[in-house]
Coordinates of C-alpha atoms in Angstrom, one line a residue:
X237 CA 222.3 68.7 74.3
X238 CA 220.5 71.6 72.8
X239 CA 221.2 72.6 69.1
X240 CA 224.0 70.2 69.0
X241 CA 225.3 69.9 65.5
X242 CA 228.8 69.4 66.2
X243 CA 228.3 66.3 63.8
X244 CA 231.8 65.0 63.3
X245 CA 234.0 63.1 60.9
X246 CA 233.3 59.6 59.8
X247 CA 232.9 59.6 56.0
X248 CA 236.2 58.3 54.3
X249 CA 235.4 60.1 51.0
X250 CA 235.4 63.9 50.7
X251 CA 234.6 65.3 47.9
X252 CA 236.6 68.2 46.5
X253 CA 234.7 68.5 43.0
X254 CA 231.2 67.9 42.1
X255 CA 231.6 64.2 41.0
X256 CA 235.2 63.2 42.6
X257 CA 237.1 60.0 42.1
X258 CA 238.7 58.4 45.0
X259 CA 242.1 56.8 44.6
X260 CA 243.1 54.2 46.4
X261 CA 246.3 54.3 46.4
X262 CA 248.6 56.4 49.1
X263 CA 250.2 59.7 47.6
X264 CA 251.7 63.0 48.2
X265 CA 249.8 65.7 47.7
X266 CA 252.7 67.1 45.7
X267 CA 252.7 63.6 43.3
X268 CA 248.8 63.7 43.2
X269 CA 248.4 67.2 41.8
X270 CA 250.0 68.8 39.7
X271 CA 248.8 72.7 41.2
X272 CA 250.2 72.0 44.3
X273 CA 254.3 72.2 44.7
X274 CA 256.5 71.1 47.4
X275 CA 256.3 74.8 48.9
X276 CA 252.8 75.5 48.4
X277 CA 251.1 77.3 51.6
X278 CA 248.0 74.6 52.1
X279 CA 250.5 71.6 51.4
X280 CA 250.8 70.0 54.6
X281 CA 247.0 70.5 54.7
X282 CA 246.3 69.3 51.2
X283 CA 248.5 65.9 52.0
X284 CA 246.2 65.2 54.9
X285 CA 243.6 65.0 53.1
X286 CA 245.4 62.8 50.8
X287 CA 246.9 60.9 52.5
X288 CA 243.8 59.7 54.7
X289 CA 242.0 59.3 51.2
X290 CA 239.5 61.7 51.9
X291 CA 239.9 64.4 49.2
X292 CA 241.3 64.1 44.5
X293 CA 241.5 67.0 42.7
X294 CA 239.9 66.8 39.2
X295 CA 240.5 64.1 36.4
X296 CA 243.5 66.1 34.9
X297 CA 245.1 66.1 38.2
X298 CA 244.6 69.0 39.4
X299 CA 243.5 70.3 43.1
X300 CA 242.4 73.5 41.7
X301 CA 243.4 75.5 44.5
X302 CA 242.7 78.9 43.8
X303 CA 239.0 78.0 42.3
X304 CA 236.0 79.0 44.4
X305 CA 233.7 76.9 45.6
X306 CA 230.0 76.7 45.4
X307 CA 227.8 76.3 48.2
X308 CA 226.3 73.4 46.7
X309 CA 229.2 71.8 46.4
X310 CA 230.4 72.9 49.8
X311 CA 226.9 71.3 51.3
X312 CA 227.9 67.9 49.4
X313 CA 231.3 68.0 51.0
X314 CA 229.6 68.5 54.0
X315 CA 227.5 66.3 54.4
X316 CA 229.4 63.4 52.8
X317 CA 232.4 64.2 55.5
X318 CA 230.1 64.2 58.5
X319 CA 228.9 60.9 57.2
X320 CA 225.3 61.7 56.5
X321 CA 223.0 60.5 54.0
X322 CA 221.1 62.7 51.7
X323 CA 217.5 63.4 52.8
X324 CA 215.0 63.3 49.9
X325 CA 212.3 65.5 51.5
X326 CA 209.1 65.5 49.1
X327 CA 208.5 69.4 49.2
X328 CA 211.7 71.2 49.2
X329 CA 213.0 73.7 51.7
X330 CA 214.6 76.2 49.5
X331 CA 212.5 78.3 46.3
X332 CA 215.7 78.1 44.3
X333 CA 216.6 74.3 45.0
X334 CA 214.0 72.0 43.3
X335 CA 213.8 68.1 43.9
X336 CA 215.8 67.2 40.7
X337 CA 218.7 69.9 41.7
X338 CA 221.6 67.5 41.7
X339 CA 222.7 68.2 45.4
X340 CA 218.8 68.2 46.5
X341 CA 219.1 65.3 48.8
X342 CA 222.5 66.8 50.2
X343 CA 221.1 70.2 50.4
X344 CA 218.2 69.3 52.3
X345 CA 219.9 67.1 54.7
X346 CA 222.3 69.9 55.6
X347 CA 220.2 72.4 56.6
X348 CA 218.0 69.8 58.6
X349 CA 221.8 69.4 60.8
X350 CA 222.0 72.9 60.8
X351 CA 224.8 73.2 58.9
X352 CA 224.0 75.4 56.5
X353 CA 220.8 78.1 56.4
X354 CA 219.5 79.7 53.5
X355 CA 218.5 83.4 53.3
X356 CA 214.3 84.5 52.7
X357 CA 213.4 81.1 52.0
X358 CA 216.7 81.0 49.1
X359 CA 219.9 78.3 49.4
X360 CA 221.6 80.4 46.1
X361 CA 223.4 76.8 45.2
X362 CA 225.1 78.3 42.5
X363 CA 227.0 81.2 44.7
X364 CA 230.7 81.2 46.1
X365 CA 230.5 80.5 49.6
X366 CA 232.4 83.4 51.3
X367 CA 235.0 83.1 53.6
X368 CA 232.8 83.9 56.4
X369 CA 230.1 81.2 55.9
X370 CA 232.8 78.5 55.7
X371 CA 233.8 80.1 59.6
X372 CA 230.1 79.5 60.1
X373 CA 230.2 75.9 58.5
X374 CA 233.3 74.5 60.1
X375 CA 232.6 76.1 63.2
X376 CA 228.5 74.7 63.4
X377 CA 230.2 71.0 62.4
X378 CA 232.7 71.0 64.8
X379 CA 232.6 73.1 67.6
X380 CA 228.2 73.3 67.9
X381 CA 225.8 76.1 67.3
X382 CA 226.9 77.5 70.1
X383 CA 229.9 78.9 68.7
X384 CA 227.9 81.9 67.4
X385 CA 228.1 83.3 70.6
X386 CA 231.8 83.6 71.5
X387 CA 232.1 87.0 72.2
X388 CA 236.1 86.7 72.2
X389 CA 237.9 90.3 70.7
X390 CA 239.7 90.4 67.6
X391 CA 242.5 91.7 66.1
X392 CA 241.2 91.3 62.2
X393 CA 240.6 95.1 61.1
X394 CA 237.4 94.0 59.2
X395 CA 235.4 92.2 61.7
X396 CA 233.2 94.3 64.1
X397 CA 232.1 92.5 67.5
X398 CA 228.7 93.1 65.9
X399 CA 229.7 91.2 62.6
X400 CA 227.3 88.1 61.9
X401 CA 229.7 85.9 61.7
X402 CA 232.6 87.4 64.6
X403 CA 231.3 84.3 66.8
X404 CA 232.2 81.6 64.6
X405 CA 235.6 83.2 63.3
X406 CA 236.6 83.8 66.8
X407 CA 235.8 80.2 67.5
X408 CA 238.1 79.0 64.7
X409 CA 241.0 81.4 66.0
X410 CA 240.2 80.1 69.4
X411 CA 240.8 76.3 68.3
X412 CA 243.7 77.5 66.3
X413 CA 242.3 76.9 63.2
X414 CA 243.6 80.5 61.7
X415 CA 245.0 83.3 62.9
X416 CA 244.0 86.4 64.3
X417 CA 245.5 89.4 62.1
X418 CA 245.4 91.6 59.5
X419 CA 242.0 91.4 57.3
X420 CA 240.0 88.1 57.4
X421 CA 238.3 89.5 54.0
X422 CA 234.9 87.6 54.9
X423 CA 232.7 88.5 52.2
X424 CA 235.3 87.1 49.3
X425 CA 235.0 83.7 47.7
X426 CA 237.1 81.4 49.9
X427 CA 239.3 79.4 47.6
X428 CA 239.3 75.4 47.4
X429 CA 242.7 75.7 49.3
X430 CA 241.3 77.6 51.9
X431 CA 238.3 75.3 52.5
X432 CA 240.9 72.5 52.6
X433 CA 242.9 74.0 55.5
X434 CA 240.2 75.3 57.4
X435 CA 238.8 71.6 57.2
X436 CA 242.2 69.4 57.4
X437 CA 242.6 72.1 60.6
X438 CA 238.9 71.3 62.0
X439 CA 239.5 67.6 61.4
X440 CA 243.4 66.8 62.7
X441 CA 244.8 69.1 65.5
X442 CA 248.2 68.1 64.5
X443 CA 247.4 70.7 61.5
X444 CA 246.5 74.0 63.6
X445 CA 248.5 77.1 64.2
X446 CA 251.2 76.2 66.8
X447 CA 253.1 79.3 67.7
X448 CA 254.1 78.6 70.9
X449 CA 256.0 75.3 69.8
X450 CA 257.5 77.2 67.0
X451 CA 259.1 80.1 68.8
X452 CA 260.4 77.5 71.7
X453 CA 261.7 75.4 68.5
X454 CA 263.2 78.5 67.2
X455 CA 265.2 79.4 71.2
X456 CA 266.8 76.0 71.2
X457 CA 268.8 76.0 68.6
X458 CA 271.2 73.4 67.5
X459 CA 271.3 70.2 70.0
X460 CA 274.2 67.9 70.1
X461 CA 273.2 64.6 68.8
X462 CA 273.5 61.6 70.7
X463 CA 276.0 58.5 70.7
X464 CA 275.9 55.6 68.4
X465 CA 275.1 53.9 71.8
X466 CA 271.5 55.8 71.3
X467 CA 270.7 54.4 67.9
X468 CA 267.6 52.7 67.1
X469 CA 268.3 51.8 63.9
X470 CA 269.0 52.6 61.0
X471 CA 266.6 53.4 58.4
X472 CA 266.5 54.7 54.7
X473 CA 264.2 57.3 53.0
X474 CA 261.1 56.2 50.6
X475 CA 259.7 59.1 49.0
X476 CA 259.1 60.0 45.9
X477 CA 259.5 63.9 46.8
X478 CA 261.7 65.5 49.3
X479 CA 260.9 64.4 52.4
X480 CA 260.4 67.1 55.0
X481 CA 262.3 66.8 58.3
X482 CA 260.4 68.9 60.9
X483 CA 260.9 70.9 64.4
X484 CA 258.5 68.6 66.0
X485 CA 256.1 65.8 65.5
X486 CA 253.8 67.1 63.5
X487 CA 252.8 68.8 60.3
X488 CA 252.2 72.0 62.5
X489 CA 256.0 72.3 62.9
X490 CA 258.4 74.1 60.9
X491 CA 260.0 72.2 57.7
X492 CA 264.2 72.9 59.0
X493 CA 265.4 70.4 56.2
X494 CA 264.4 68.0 53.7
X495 CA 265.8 65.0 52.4
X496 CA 266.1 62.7 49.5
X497 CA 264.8 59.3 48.2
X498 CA 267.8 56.8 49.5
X499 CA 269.0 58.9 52.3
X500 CA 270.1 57.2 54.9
X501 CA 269.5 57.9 58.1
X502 CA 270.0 57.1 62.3
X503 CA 266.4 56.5 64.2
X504 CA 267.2 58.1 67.5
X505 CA 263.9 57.6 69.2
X506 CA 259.8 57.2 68.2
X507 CA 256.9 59.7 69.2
X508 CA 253.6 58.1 68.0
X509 CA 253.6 57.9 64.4
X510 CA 257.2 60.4 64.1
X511 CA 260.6 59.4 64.1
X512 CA 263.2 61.5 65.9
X513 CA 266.6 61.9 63.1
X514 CA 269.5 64.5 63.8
X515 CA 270.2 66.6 60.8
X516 CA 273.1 68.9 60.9
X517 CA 273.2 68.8 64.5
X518 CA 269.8 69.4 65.2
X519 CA 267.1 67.3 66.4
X520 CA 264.8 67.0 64.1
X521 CA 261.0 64.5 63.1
X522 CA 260.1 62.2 60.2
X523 CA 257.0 60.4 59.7
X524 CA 257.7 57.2 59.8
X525 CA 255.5 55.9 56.6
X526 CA 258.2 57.3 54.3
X527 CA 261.3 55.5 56.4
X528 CA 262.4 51.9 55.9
X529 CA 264.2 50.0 58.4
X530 CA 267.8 48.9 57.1
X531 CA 269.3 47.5 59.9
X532 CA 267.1 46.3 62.8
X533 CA 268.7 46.7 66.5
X534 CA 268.4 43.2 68.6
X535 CA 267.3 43.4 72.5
X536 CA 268.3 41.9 75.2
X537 CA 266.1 39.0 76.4
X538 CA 267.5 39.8 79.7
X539 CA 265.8 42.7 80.3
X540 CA 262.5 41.3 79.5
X541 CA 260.1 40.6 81.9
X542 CA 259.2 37.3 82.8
X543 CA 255.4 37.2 83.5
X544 CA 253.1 39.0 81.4
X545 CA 251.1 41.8 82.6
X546 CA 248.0 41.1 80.7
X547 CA 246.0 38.7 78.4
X548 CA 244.2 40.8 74.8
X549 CA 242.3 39.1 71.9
X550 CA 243.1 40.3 68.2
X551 CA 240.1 42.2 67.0
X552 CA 241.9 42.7 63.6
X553 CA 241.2 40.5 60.8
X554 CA 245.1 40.4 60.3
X555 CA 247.5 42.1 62.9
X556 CA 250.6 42.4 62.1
X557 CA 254.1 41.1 64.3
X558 CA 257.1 43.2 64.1
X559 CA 261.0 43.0 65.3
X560 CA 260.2 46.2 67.8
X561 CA 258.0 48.6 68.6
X562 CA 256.9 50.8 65.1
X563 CA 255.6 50.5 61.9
X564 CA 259.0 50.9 60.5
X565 CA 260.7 47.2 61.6
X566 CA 260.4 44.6 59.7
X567 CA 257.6 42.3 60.4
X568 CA 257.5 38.7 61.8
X569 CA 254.4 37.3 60.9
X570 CA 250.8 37.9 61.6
X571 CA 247.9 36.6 64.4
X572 CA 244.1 36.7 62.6
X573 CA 241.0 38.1 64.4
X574 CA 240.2 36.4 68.0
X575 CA 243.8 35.2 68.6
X576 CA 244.7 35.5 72.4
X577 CA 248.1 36.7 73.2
X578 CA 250.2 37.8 76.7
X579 CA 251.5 40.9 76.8
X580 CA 254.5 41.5 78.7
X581 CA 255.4 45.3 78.1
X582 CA 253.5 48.3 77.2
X583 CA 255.4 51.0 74.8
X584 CA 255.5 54.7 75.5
X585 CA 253.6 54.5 72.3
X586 CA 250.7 52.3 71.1
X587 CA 252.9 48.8 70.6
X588 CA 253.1 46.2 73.2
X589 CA 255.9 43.3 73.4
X590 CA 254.4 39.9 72.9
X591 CA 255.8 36.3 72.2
X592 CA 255.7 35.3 68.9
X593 CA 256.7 32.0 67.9
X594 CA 258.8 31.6 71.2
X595 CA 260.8 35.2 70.1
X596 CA 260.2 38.2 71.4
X597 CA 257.9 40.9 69.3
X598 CA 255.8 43.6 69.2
X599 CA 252.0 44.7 67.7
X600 CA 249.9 47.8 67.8
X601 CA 247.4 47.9 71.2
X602 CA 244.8 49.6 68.7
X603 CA 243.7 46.3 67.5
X604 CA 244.1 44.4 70.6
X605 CA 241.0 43.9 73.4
X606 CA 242.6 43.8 76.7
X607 CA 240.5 42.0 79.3
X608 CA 241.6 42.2 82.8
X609 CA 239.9 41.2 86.0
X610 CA 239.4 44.7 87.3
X611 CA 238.3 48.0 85.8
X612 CA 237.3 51.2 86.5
X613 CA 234.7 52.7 84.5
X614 CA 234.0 57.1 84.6
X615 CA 229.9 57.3 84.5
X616 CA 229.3 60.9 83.5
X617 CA 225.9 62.3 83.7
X618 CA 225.6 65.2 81.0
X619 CA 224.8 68.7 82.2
X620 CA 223.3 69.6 85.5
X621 CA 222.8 72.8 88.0
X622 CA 222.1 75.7 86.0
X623 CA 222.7 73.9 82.7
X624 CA 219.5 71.8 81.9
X625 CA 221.4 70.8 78.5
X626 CA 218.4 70.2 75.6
X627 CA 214.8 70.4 76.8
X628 CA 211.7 69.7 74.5
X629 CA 208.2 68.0 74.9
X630 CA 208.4 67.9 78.3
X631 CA 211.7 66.5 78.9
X632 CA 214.8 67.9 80.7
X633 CA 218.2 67.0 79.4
X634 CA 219.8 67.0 83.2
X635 CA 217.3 64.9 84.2
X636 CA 217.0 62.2 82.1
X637 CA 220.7 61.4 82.0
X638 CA 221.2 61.3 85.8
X639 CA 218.5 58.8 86.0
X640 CA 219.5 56.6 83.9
X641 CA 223.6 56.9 84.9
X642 CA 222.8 56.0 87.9
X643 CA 220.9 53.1 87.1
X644 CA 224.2 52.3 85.1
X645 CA 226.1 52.9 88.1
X646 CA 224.5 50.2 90.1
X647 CA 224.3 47.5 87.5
X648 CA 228.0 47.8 87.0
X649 CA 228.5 47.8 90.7
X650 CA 226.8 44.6 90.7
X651 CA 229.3 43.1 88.5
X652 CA 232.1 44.1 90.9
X653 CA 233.4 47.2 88.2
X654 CA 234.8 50.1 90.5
X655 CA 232.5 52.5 89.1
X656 CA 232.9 56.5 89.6
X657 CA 230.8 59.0 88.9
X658 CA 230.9 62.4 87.8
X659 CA 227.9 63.6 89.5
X660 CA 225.4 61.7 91.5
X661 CA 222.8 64.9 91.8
X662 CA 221.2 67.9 90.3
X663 CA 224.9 69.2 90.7
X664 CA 226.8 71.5 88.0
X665 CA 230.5 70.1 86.9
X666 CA 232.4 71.8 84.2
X667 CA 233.3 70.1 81.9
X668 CA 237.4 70.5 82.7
X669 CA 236.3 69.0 86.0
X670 CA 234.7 66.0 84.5
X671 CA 237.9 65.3 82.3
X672 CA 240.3 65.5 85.3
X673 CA 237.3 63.3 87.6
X674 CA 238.7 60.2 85.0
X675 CA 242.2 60.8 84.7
X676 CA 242.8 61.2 88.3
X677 CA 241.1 57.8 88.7
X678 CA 243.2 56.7 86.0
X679 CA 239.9 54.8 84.5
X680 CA 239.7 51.9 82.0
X681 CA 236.8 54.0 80.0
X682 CA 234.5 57.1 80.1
X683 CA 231.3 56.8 79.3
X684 CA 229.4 60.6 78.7
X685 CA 225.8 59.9 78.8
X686 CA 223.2 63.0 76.8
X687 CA 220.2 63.5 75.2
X688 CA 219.7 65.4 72.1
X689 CA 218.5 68.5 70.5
X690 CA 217.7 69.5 67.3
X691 CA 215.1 70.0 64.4
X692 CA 212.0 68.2 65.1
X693 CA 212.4 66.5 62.5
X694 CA 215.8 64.6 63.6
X695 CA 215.8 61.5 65.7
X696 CA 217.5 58.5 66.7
X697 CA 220.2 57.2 69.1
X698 CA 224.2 58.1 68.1
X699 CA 227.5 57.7 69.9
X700 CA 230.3 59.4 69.3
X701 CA 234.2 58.8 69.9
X702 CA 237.3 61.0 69.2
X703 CA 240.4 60.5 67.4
X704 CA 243.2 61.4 69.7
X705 CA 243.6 58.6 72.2
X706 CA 242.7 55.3 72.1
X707 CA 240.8 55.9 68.6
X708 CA 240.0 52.7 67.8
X709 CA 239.3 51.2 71.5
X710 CA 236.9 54.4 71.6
X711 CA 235.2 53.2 68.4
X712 CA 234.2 49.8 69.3
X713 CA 232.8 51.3 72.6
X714 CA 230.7 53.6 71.1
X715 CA 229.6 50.9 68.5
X716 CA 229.2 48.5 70.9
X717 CA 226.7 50.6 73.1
X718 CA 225.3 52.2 70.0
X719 CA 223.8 48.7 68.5
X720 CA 222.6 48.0 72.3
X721 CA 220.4 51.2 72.5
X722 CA 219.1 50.6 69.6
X723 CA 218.4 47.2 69.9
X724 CA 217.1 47.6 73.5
X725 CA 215.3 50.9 73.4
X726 CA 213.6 50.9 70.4
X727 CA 215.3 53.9 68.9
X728 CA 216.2 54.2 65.2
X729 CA 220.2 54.0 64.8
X730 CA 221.7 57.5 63.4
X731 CA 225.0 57.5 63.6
X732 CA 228.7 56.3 65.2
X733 CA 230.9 59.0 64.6
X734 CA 234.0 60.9 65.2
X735 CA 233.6 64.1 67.3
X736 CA 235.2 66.8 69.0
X737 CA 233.6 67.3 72.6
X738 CA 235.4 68.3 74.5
X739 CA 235.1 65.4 77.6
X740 CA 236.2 62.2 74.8
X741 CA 238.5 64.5 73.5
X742 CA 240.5 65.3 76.5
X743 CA 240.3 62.2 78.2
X744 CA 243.1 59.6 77.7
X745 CA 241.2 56.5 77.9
X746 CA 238.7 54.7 75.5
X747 CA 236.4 57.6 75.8
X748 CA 232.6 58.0 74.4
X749 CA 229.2 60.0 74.5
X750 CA 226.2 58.7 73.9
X751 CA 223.0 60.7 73.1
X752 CA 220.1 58.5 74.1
X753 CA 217.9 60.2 71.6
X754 CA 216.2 63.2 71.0
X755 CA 214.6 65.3 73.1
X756 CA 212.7 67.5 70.3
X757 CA 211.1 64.3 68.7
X758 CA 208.5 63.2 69.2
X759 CA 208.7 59.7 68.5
X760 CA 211.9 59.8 70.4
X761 CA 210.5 61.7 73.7
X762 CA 207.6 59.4 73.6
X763 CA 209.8 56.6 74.1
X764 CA 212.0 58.5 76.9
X765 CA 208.2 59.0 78.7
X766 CA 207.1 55.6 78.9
X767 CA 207.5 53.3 81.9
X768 CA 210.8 51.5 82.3
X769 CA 212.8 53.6 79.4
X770 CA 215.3 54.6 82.0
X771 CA 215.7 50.9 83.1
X772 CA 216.1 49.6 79.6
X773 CA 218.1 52.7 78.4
X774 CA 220.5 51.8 81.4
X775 CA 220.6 48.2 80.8
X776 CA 221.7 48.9 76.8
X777 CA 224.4 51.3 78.6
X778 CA 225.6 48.2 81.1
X779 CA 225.0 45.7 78.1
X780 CA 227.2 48.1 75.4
X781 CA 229.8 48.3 77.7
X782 CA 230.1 44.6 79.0
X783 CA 230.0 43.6 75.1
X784 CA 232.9 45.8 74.3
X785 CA 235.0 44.2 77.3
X786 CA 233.7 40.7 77.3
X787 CA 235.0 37.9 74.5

């Protein structure tokens, strides 16, 4: 895809100060620094970061949230989030950055993504980045280069449709990242706080603006809680601050309460990873990491069923067993990596009910591989129509991808896999169209095949995989296919990585896109040129995928 940079994150250490130190140990953000209070505006933002072990303050425990940051620093964190390497080119790019700069490599390898761009051959490390070039940064990482071009209107009353940067802030207001009034004051220093939130926003859409939710929150008012009948169980507060109880099931909602360490409390129901609790008659969320379970709730074995619905291998070195279907019961036991086990029930959530020991139990699906005799796989060609997608040295984006997904097509065919495709010819298919093509054929996995773009300089075969369904099933598909191309087709590994298109984000099923390579190499279009490529590229595709469903 041409100019995609929408490199996204895989890294588990951000760095928030030139040399950070990374805890391992769980916190709140409020425990961990000491600038940051229970009611602090970034909080919610600052704990995500936290709590995934992605961002520390300093050594005197401090976040230092109203510091500027460099845009050094800000290329480190960069380029350490999206995972990348620095890139120790021997004459450097910028007059002001020389090879023993101590971001060098870091610099360097940010502009080759296309990150970050320098100004009359100057990077000007040492500056504040202003709030504008972190909408420029965020925007590039996440949502691609062509993010500079949404022309959507404003409401700020200092950004101009003819504004350098209106593109990339209007993409960020678009994606709910910040909102869209008074001033946006984009040539001021953006704070440390700041660049959190825009980036805990970018990276978890659980953290953007949610208005809408907010003001139907606000219209339904009290709700009469339900009968002891209704209970779950019965669990008990573990924080070491005030926990927040919010609107909804995530940190985007409203705080409408908080409770205490030792509050006790009735479980009502479970929403992923949120537990629903009634406080002074209104319904009301928890995350379940800071509730213990103090009285489990026994089922009826009954109303279990009696044959099990599917067969899955452990793909955990150690999965846990619990009493029922969250990470708040008690557990059971454990199964180790490559146990077999029957499931009998999926969960509206990610657990499935199993027998353990002759009792029944539950685990998480994420670390399960559930092999079943049929499946049906989405083939999605990239592009096509009137969008060639990335061209270089010859090649055609459109092209390339349609031969080889339909080679795809029939070796999975031959398998007996009910395959369907997106497009089958030169044929334009939004990319809302592609998303509901899978879910309307309620598919076992997508599979978004591309080529790539970028500097010449940038090459290699990368997969990508997103975060908000079936994460980890998404993962190993992407890895599995990832080792095949490059084992297959010759081409250099770059990257498995976490990203935000908009086809593996949407899509409900183990999900991934592939970028063969890239078109604007020439090591890498060579390859794509020569004689059998699409065969081989296809049979690394066919392999990838049969490895990541086969034991």
């Amino acid at each position: 895809m041409f100019k995609k940079i929408s490199y996204v994150l895989l890294a588990l250490s951000l760095l928030l100060s030139i040399f950070p130190t990374l805890g391992l140990e769980k916190a709140k953000a409020s425990d961990r620094y000491s600038d940051v209070g229970s009611n602090h505006w970034a909080l919610d933002e600052i704990m995500y970061l936290a709590d995934e072990k992605v961002a520390t303050g300093d050594d005197t425990g401090r976040f230092r949230t109203t510091e500027p940051l460099t845009r050094a620093q800000a290329s480190v964190i960069m380029t350490n989030a999206l995972g990348a390497s620095g890139l120790n080119r021997s004459a450097a790019s910028f007059s002001d950055v020389n090879r023993n700069f101590w971001a060098y490599t870091r610099i360097e390898r940010a502009a080759e993504m296309g990150i970050f761009q320098g100004n009359n051959g100057k990077f000007s490390p040492n500056d504040s980045i202003e709030k504008a070039q972190v909408a420029a940064v965020v925007a590039r990482a996440f949502f691609g280069q062509e993010s500079q071009n949404n022309d959507s209107s404003l409401n700020y009353g200092d950004i101009s449709n003819s504004f350098w940067a209106h593109g990339y802030i209007a993409t960020l207001v678009d994606n709910s990242i910040i909102e869209d009034k008074g001033n946006y004051e984009p040539n001021q220093p953006a704070t440390r706080a700041e660049f959190a939130v825009f980036l805990a926003r970018a990276m978890n859409e659980n953290l953007r603006i949610s208005e809408e939710n907010d003001e139907k929150e606000e219209e339904d008012g009290t709700d009469k809680e339900p009968s002891e009948k209704e209970v779950l169980f019965e669990g008990i507060v573990d924080a070491s601050t005030p926990l927040n109880v919010r609107k909804g099931p995530g940190m985007n909602h409203g705080v409408i309460e908080t409770l205490r360490d030792g509050t006790k409390v009735d479980v009502y129901g479970i929403e992923g990873s949120w537990l629903v609790i009634y406080v002074n008659n209104q319904k009301g969320y928890v995350h379940q990491n800071y509730i213990d379970e103090a009285d489990g709730v026994g089922s009826d074995d009954s109303s279990k069923p009696a044959e099990p619905i599917a067969k899955a291998k452990v793909t955990a070195s150690t999965l846990l067993v619990r009493s029922g279907p969250s990470a708040s019961y008690n557990s059971v036991g454990s199964l180790s990596q490559g146990d077999v086990v029957d499931i009998y029930e999926e969960t509206s959530g990610d657990w499935v009910l199993i027998k353990f020991n002759g009792d029944w139990a539950y685990t998480h699906s994420g670390y399960l591989n559930d092999k079943t005799a049929d499946k049906t796989i989405v083939i999605d060609a990239g592009h096509g129509g009137h969008d060639p997608g990335a061209q270089g040295n010859g090649l055609v984006e459109k092209n390339v991808v349609l031969s080889v997904a339909l080679k795809v097509e029939d070796l999975l065919e031959d398998d007996g896999v009910d395959v369907v495709m997106t497009r089958r010819n030169d044929t334009f298919i939004s990319l809302s169209g592609r998303v509901n093509i899978a879910e309307r054929a309620n598919a076992d996995s997508f599979v978004s095949i591309h080529a790539n773009a970028a500097s010449a300089a940038a090459e290699g075969a990368e997969t990508f995989y997103n975060n908000s369904s079936k994460a980890r099933e998404s993962r190993e598909l992407a890895e599995a296919i990832q080792d095949r191309l490059v084992r297959d087709t010759g081409m250099s590994y770059r990257r498995v990585a976490n990203a935000g298109f908009y086809v593996i984000k949407n899509t409900t099923m183990p999900s991934t896109l592939i970028e063969l390579g890239f078109l604007t190499n020439s090591k890498d279009a060579s390859r794509m040129k020569k004689a059998g490529y699409n065969d081989k590229a296809a049979k690394a595709v066919y392999n990838g995928i049969k490895d990541y469903y086969d034991w």
